[in-house]
mmCIF file of C-alpha atoms and ligand atoms in Angstrom:
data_model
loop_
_atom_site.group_PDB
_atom_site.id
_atom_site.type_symbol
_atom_site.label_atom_id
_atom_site.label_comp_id
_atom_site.label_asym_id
_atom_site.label_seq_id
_atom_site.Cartn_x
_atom_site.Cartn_y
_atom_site.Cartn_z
ATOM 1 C CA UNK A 145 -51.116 -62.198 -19.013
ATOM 2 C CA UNK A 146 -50.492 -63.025 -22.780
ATOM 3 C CA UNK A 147 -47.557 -65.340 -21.215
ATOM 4 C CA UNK A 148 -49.617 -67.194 -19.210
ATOM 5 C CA UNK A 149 -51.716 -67.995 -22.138
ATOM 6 C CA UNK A 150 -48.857 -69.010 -23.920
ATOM 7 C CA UNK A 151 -47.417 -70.795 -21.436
ATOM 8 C CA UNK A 152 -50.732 -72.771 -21.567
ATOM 9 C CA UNK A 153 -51.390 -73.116 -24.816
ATOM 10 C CA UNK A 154 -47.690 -74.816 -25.415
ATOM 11 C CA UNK A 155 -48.133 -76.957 -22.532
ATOM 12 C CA UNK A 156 -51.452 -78.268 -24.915
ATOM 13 C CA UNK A 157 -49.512 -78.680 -27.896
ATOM 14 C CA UNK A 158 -46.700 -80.362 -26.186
ATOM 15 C CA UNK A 159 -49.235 -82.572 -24.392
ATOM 16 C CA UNK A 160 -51.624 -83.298 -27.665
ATOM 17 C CA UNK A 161 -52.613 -86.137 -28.539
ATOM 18 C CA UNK A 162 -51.940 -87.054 -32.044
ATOM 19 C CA UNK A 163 -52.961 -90.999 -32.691
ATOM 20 C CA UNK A 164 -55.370 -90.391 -35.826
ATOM 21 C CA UNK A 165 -55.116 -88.307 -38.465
ATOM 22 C CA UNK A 166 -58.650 -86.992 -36.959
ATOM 23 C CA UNK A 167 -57.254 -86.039 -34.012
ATOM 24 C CA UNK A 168 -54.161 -84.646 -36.250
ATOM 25 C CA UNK A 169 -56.662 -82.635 -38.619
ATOM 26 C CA UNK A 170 -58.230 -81.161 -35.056
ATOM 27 C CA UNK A 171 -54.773 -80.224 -33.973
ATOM 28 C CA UNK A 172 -54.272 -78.222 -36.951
ATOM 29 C CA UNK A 173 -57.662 -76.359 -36.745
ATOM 30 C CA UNK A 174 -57.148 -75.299 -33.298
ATOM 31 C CA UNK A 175 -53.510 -74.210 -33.402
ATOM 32 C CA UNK A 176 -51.796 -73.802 -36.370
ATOM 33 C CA UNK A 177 -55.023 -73.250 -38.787
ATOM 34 C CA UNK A 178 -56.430 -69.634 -40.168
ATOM 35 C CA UNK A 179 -58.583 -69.664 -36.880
ATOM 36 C CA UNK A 180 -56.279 -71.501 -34.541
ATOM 37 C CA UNK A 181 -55.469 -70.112 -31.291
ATOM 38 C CA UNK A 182 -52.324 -69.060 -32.540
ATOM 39 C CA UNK A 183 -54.061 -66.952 -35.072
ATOM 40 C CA UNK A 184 -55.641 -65.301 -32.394
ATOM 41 C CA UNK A 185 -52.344 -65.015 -30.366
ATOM 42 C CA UNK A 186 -50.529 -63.374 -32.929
ATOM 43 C CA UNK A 187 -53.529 -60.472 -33.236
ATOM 44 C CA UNK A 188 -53.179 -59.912 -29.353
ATOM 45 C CA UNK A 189 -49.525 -59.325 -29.196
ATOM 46 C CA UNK A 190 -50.625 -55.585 -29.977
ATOM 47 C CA UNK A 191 -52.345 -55.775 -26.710
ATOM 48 C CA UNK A 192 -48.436 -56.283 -25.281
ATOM 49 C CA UNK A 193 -46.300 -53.651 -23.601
ATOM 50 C CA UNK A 194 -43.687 -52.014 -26.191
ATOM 51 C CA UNK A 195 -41.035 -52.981 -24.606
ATOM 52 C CA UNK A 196 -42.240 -56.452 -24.437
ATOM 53 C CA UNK A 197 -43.383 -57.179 -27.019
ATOM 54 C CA UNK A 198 -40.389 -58.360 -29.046
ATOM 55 C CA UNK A 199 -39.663 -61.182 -26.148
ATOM 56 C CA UNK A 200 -43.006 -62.122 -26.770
ATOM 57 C CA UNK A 201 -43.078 -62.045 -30.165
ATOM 58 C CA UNK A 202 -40.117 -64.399 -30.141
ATOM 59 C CA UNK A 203 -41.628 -66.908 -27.919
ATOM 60 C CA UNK A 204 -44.904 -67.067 -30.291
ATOM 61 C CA UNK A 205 -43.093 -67.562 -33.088
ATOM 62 C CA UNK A 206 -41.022 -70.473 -31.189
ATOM 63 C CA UNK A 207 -44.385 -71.447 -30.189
ATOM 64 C CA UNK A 208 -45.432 -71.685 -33.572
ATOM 65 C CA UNK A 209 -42.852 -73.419 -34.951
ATOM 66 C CA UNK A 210 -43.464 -75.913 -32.705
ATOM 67 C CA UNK A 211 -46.616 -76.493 -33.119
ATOM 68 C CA UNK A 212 -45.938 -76.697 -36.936
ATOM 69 C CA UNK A 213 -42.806 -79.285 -36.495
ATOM 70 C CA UNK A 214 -45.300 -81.198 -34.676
ATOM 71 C CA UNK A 215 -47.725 -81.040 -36.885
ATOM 72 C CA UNK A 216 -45.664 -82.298 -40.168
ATOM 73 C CA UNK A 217 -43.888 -84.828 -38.007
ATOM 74 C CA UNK A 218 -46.819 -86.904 -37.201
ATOM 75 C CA UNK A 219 -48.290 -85.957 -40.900
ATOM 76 C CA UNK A 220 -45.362 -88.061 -42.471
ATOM 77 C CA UNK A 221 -45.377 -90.542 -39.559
ATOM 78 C CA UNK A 222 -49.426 -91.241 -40.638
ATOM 79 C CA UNK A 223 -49.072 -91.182 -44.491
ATOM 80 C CA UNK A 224 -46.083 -93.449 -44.665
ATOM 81 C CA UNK A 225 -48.193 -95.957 -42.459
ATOM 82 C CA UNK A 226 -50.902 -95.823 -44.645
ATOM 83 C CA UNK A 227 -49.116 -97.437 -47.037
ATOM 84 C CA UNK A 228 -48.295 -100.312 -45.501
ATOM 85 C CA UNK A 229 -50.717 -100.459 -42.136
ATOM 86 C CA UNK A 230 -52.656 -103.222 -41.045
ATOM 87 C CA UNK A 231 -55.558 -104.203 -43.109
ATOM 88 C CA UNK A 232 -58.769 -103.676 -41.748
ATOM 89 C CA UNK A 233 -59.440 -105.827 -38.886
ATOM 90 C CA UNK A 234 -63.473 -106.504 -39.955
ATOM 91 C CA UNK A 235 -61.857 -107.899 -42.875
ATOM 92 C CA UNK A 236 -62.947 -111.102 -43.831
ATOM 93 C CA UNK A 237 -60.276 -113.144 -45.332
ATOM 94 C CA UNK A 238 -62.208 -116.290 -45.728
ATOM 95 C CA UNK A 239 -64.315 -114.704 -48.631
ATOM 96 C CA UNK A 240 -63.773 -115.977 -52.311
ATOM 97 C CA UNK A 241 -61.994 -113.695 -54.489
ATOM 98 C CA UNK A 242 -63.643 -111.179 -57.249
ATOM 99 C CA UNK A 243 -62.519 -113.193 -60.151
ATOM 100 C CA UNK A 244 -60.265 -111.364 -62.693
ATOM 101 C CA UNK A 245 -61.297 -111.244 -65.885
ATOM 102 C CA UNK A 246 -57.367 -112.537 -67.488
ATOM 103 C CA UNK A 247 -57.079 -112.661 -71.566
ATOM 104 C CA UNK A 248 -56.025 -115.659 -72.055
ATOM 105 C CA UNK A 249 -53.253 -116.340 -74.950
ATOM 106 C CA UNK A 250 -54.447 -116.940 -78.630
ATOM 107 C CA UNK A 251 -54.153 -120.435 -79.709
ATOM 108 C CA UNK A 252 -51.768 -118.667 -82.917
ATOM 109 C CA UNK A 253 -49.484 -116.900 -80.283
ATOM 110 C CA UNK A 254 -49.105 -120.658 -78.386
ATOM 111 C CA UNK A 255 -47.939 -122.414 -81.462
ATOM 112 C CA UNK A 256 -45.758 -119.976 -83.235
ATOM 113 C CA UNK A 257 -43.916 -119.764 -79.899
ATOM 114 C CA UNK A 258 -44.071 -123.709 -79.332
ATOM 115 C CA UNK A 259 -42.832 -123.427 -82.888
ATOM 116 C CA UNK A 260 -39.716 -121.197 -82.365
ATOM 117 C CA UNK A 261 -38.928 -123.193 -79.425
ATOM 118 C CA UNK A 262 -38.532 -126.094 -80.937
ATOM 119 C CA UNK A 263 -36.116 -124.923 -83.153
ATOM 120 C CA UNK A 264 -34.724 -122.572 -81.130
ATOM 121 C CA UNK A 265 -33.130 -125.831 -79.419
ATOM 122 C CA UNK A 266 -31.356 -127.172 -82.739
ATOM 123 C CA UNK A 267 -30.051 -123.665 -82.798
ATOM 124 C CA UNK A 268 -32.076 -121.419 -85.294
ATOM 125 C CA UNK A 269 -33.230 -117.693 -84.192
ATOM 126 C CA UNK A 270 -36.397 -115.618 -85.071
ATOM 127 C CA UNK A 271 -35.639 -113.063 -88.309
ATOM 128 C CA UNK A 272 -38.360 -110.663 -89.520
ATOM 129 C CA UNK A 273 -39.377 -108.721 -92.236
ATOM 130 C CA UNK A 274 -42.116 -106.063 -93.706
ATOM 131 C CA UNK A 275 -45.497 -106.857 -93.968
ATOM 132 C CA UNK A 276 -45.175 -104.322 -96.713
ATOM 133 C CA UNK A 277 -43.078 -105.799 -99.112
ATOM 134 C CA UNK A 278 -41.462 -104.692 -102.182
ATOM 135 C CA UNK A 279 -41.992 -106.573 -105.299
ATOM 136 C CA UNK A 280 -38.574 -107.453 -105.311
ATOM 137 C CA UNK A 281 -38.061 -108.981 -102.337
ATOM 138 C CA UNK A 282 -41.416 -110.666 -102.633
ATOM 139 C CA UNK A 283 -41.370 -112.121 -106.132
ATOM 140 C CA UNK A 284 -38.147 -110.841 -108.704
ATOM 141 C CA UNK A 285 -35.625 -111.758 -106.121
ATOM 142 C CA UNK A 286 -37.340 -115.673 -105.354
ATOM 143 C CA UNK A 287 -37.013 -116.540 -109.174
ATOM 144 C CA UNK A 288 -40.335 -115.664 -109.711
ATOM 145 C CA UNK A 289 -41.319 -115.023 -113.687
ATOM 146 C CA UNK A 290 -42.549 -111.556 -114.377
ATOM 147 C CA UNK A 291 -45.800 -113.159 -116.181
ATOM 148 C CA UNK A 292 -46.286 -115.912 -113.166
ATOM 149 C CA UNK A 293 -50.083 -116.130 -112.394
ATOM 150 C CA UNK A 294 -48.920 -115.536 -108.176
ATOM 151 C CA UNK A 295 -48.202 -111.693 -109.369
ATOM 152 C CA UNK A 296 -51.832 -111.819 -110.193
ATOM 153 C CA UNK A 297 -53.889 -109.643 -108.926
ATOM 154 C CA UNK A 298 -55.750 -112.936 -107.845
ATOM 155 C CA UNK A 299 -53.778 -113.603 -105.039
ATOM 156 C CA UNK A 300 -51.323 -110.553 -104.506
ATOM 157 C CA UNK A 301 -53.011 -107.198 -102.222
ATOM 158 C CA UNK A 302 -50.930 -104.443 -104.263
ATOM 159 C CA UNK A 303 -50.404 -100.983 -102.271
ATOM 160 C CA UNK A 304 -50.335 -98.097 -104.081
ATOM 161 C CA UNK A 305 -48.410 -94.563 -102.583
ATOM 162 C CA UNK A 306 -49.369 -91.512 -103.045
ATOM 163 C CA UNK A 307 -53.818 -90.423 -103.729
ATOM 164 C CA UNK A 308 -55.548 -91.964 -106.481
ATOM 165 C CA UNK A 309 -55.045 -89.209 -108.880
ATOM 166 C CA UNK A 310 -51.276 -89.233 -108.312
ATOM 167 C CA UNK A 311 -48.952 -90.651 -110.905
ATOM 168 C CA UNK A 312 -47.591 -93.359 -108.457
ATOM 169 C CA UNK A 313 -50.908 -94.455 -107.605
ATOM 170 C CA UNK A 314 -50.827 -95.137 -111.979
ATOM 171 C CA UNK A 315 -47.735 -96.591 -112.384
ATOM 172 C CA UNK A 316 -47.212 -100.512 -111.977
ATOM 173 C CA UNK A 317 -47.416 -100.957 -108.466
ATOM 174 C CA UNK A 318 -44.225 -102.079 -106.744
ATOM 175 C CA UNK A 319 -45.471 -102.417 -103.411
ATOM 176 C CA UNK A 320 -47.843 -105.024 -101.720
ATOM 177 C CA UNK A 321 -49.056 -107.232 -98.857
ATOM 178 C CA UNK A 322 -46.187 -110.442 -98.844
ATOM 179 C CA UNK A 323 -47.762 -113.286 -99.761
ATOM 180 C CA UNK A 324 -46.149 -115.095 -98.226
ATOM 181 C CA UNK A 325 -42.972 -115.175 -95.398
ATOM 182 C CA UNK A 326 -40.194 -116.338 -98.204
ATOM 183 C CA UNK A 327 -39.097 -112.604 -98.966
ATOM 184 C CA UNK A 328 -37.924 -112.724 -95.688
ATOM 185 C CA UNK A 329 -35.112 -114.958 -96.121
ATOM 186 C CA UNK A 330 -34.277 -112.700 -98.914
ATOM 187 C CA UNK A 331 -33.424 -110.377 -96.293
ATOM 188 C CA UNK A 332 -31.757 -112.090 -93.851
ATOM 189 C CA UNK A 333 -29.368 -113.075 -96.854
ATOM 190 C CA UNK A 334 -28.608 -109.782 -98.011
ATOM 191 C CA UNK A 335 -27.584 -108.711 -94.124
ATOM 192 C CA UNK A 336 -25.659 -112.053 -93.399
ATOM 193 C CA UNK A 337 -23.086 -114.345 -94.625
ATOM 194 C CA UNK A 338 -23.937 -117.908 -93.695
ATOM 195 C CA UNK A 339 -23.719 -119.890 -91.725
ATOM 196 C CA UNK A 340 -27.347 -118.713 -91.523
ATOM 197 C CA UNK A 341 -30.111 -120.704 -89.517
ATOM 198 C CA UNK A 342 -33.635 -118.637 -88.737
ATOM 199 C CA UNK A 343 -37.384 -118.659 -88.517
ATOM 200 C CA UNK A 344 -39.213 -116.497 -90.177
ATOM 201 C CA UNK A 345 -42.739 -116.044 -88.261
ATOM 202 C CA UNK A 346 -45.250 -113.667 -89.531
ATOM 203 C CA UNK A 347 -48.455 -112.255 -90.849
ATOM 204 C CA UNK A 348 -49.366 -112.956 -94.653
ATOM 205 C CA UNK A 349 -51.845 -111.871 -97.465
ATOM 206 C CA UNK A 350 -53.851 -113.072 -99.790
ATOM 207 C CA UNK A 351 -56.595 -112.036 -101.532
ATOM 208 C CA UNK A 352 -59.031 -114.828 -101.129
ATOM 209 C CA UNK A 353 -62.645 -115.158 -99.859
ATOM 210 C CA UNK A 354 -62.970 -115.482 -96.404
ATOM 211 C CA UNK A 355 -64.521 -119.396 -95.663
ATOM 212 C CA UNK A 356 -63.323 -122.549 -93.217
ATOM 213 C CA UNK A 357 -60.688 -122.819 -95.480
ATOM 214 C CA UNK A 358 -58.934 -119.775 -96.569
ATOM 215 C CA UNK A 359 -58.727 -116.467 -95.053
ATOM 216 C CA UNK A 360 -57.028 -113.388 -96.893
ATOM 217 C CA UNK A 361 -54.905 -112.860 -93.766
ATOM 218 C CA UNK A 362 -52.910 -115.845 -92.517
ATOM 219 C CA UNK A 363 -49.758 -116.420 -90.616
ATOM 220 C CA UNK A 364 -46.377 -118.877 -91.845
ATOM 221 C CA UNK A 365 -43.455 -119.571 -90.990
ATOM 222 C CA UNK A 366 -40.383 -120.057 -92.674
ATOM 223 C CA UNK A 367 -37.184 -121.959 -91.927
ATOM 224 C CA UNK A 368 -33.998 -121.106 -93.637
ATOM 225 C CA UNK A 369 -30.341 -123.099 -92.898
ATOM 226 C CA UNK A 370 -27.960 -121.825 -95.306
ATOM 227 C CA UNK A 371 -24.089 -123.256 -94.758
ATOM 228 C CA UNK A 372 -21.567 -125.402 -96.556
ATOM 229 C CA UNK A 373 -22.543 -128.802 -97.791
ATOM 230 C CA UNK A 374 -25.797 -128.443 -96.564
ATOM 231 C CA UNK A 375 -28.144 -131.367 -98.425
ATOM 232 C CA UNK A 376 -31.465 -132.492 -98.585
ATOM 233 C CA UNK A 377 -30.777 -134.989 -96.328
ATOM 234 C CA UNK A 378 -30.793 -131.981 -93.338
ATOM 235 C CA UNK A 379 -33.488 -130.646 -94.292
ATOM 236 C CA UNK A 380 -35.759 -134.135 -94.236
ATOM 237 C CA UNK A 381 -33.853 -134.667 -90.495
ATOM 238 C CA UNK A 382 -35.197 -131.132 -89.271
ATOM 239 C CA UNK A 383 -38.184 -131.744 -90.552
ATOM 240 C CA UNK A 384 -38.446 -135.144 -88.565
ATOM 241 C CA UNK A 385 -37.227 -133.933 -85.558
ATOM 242 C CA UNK A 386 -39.504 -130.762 -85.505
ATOM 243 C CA UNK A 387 -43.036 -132.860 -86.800
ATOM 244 C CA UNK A 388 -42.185 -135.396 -83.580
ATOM 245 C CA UNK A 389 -41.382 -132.734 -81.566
ATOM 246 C CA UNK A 390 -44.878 -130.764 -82.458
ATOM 247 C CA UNK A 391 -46.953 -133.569 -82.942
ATOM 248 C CA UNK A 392 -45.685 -136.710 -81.445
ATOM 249 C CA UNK A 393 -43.593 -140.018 -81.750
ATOM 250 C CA UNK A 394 -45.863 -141.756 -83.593
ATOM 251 C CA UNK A 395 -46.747 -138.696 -86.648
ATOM 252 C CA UNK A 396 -44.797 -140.167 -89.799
ATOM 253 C CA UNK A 397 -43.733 -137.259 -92.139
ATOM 254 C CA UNK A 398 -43.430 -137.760 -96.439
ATOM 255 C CA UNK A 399 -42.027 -135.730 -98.511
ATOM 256 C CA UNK A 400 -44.005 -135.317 -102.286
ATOM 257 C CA UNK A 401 -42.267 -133.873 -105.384
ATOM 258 C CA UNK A 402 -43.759 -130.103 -105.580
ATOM 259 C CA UNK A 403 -42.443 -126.895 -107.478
ATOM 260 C CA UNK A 404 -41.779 -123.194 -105.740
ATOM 261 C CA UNK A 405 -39.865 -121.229 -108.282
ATOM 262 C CA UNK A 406 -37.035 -120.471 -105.599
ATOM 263 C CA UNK A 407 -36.253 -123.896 -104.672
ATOM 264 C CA UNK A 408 -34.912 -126.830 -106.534
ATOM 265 C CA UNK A 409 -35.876 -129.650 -105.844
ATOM 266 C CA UNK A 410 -38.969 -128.959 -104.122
ATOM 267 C CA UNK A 411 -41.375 -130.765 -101.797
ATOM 268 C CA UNK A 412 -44.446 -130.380 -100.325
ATOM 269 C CA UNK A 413 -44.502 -131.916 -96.892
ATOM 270 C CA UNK A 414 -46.999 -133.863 -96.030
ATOM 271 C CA UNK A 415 -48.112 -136.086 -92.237
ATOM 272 C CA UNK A 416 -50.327 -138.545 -91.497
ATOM 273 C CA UNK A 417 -53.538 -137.792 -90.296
ATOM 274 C CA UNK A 418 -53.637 -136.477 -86.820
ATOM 275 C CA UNK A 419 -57.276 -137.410 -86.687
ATOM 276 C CA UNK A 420 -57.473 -140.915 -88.347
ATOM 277 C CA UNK A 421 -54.173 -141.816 -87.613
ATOM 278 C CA UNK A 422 -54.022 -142.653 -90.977
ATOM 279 C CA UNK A 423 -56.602 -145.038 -91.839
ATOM 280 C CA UNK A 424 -58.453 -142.244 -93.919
ATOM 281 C CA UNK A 425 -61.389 -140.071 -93.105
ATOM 282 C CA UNK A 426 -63.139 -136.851 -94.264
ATOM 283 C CA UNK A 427 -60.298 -134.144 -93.179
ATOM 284 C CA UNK A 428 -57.838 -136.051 -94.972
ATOM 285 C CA UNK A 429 -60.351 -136.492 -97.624
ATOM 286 C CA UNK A 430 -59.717 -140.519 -97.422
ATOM 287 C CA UNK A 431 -55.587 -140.289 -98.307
ATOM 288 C CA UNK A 432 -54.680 -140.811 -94.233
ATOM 289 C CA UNK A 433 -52.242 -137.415 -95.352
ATOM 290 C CA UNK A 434 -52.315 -133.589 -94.569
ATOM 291 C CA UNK A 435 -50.120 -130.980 -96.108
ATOM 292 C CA UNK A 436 -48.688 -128.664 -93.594
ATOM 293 C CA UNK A 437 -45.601 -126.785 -95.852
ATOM 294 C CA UNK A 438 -43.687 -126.757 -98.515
ATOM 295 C CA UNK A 439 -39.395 -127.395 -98.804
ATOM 296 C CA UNK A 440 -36.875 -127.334 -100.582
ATOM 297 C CA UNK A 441 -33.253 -126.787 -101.464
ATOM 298 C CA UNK A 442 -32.974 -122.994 -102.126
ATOM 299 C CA UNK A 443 -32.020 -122.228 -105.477
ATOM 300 C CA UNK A 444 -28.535 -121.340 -106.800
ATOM 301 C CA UNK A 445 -30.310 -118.260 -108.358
ATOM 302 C CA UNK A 446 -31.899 -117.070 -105.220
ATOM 303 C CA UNK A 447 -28.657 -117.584 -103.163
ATOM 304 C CA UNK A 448 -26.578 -115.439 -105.951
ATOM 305 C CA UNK A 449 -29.721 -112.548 -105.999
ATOM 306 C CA UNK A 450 -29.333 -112.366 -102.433
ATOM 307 C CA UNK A 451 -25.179 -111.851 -102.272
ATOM 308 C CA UNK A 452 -24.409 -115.366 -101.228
ATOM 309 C CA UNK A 453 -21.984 -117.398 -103.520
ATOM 310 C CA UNK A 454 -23.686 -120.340 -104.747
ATOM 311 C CA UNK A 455 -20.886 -122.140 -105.487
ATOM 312 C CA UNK A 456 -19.379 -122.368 -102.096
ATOM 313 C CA UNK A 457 -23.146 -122.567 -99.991
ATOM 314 C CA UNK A 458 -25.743 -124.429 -99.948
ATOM 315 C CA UNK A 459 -29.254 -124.226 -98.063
ATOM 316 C CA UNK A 460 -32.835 -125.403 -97.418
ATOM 317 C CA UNK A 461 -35.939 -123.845 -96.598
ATOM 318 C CA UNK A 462 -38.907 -124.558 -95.752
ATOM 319 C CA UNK A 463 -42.098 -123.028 -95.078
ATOM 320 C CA UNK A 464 -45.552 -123.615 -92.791
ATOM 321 C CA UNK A 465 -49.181 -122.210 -92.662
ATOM 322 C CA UNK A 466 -49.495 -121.923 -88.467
ATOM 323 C CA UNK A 467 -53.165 -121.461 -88.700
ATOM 324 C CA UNK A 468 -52.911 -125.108 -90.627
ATOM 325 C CA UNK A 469 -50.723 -126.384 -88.038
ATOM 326 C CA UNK A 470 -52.720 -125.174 -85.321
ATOM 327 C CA UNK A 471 -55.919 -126.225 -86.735
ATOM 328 C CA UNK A 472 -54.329 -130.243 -87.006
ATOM 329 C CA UNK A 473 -53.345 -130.211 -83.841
ATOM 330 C CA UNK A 474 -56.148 -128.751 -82.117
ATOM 331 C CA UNK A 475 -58.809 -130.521 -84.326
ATOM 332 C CA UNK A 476 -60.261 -126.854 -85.126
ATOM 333 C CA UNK A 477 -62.478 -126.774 -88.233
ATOM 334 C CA UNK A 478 -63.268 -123.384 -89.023
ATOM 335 C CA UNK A 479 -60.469 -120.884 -89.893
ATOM 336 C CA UNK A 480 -62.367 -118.171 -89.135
ATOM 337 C CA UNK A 481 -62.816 -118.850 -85.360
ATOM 338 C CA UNK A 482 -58.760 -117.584 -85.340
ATOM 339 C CA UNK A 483 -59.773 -113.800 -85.980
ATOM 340 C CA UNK A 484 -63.466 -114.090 -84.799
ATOM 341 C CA UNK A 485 -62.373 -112.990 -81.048
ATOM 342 C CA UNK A 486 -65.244 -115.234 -79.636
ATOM 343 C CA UNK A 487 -64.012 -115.709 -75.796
ATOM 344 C CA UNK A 488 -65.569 -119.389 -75.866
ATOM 345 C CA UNK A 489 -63.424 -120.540 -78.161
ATOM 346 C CA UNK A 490 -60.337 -118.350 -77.256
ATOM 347 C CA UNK A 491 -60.506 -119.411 -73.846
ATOM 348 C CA UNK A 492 -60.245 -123.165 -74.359
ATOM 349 C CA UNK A 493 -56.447 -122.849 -74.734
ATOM 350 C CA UNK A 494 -56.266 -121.262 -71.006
ATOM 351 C CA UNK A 495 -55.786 -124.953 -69.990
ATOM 352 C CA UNK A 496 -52.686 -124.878 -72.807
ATOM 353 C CA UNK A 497 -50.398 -122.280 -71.053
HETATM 354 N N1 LIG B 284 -43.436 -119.643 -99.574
HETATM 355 C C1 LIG B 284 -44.094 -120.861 -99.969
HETATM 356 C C2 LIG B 284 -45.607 -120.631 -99.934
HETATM 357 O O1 LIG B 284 -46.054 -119.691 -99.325
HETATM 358 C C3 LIG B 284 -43.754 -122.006 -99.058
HETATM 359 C C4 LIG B 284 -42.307 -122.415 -99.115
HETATM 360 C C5 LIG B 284 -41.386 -121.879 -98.249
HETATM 361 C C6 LIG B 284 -41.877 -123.325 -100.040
HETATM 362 C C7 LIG B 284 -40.057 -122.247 -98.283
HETATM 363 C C8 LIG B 284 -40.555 -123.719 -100.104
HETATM 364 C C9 LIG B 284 -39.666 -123.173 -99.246
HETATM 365 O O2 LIG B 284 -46.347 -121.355 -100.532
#
């Protein structure tokens, strides 16, 4: 009698129908579940003769199992398709999309790497350094007087260690914000004989009032090109070649006599008006010039400071606000649209990418 059941109930699972996972899930309640008919088989094989009952144990427990190998077969058969089944029929692909809200890159990021590769192609790599400087590397080792007003605490952010009571925080600070990307090539010198040719990218600090014009966080960067016979007749060339490159054919570039205390001679670089073309107006306060660095040849003192035999190599550097060189060739006016985060004016360099 309990055979005959059996018999029917595997002729049910054999027969099942298992399309949808509904029909699965049903499947599993009525056979294989807590309450399944199985369940209920299992409690009647009491009901079985003795001597029967271990033949008919066996055959329940086949039963069982098959029910079960069923069951998981069709289980991984429906959860792999899920994955990759066919969309929804009622689907309608003709619909416009839910826009995604994209960042868009930050006018800074798109010229410092326009920057880097433009001279990536005459061959000079990206170095970097601390933001967190050491006096050294920052002042002492670029020739810088100990009494020069640029130690000042003007213009340098000093960081003290330790809490204010401590007797680091009253000693002579020897940390500080850089002021400016030069201490880099410090330390590219120190880890490298030349020939040496990188770009120095980074954040700087100054402490300045925040207005259009100055900011007390900026970014430069610096170009270094350190090798035998190297004159100031390279440097001028790069310089060309990168201001046409940036700006266009028809940007002319001048070099004025300036003073850095770690180059000699020095230059500030200067190039015609991007907005007048020249002929003078209010950004270029009527000259038909802007400033966008400052050069030089590095001096024979820095080169020795940094390990680098002065008598055998010479080398130019040069350095560049980015936020200056963005703002000329964007026409931007206000510096403080750079770190404002306003998504109207962020997002008009989408168009840039
Ligand atoms: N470090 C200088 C500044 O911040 C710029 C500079 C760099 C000048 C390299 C000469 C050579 O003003």
């Amino acid at each position: 009698m309990l055979q005959e059941t059996i018999a029917r109930v595997r002729a049910e699972i054999e027969a099942a129908d298992l399309a949808t996972a509904e029909q699965l899930d049903q499947f599993r309640i009525a056979y294989t579940g807590r309450k399944g008919q199985l369940a209920d088989l299992f409690d009647q094989l009491k009901t079985v003769e003795p001597t029967d009952r271990r033949a008919v144990g066996q055959e329940l427990n086949q039963l069982k199992q098959l029910a079960q190998a069923r069951f998981e077969e069709r289980q991984q058969q429906l959860e792999a398709g899920a994955a990759n089944a066919p969309a929804d029929p009622t689907f309608d692909y003709t619909l416009p999309p839910v826009p995604q809200a994209l960042g868009t890159r930050h006018p800074l990021s798109l010229v410092r790497e326009e920057i880097v590769r433009i001279l990536a192609r005459i061959g000079f790599n990206v170095a970097e350094g601390p933001e967190i400087e050491d006096d050294w590397h920052n002042f002492t080792a670029l020739n810088f007087p100990e009494n020069h007003p640029a130690r000042d605490m003007q213009d340098t952010f000093f960081v003290k260690s330790g809490g204010a009571d401590s007797a680091e925080a009253k000693a002579p600070a020897s940390y500080l914000l850089r002021t400016h990307t030069s201490p880099v090539q410090v330390r590219v010198m120190q880890a490298q004989q030349p020939p040496i040719r990188s770009i120095m990218p980074g954040r700087v600090y100054r402490n300045e009032a925040i207005s259009a014009r100055a900011h007390m966080m900026f970014h430069q960067v610096e170009a270094l090109f350190i090798d035998e016979n190297v004159s100031f007749a390279d440097l001028k060339q790069t310089v060309y070649y990168f201001v046409q490159e940036l700006f266009g054919d028809d940007v002319q570039v001048r070099f004025r006599p300036s003073f850095f205390p770690f180059t000699e001679p020095s230059a500030e670089i200067d190039i015609t008006c991007l907005i007048c073309k020249g002929a003078g107006c209010n950004i270029c306060k009527g000259t038909g010039w802007v400033e966008i660095g400052g050069a030089g040849m590095v001096d024979p003192a820095v080169l020795e400071q940094s390990g680098i035999d002065p008598e055998r190599y010479s080398g130019y550097a040069w350095g560049m606000g980015i936020e200056r060189i963005t703002m000329l060739k964007y026409q931007i006016k206000d510096l403080r649209l750079f770190t404002e985060n306003d998504t109207r004016f962020l997002r008009q360099f989408e168009s840039l990418l």
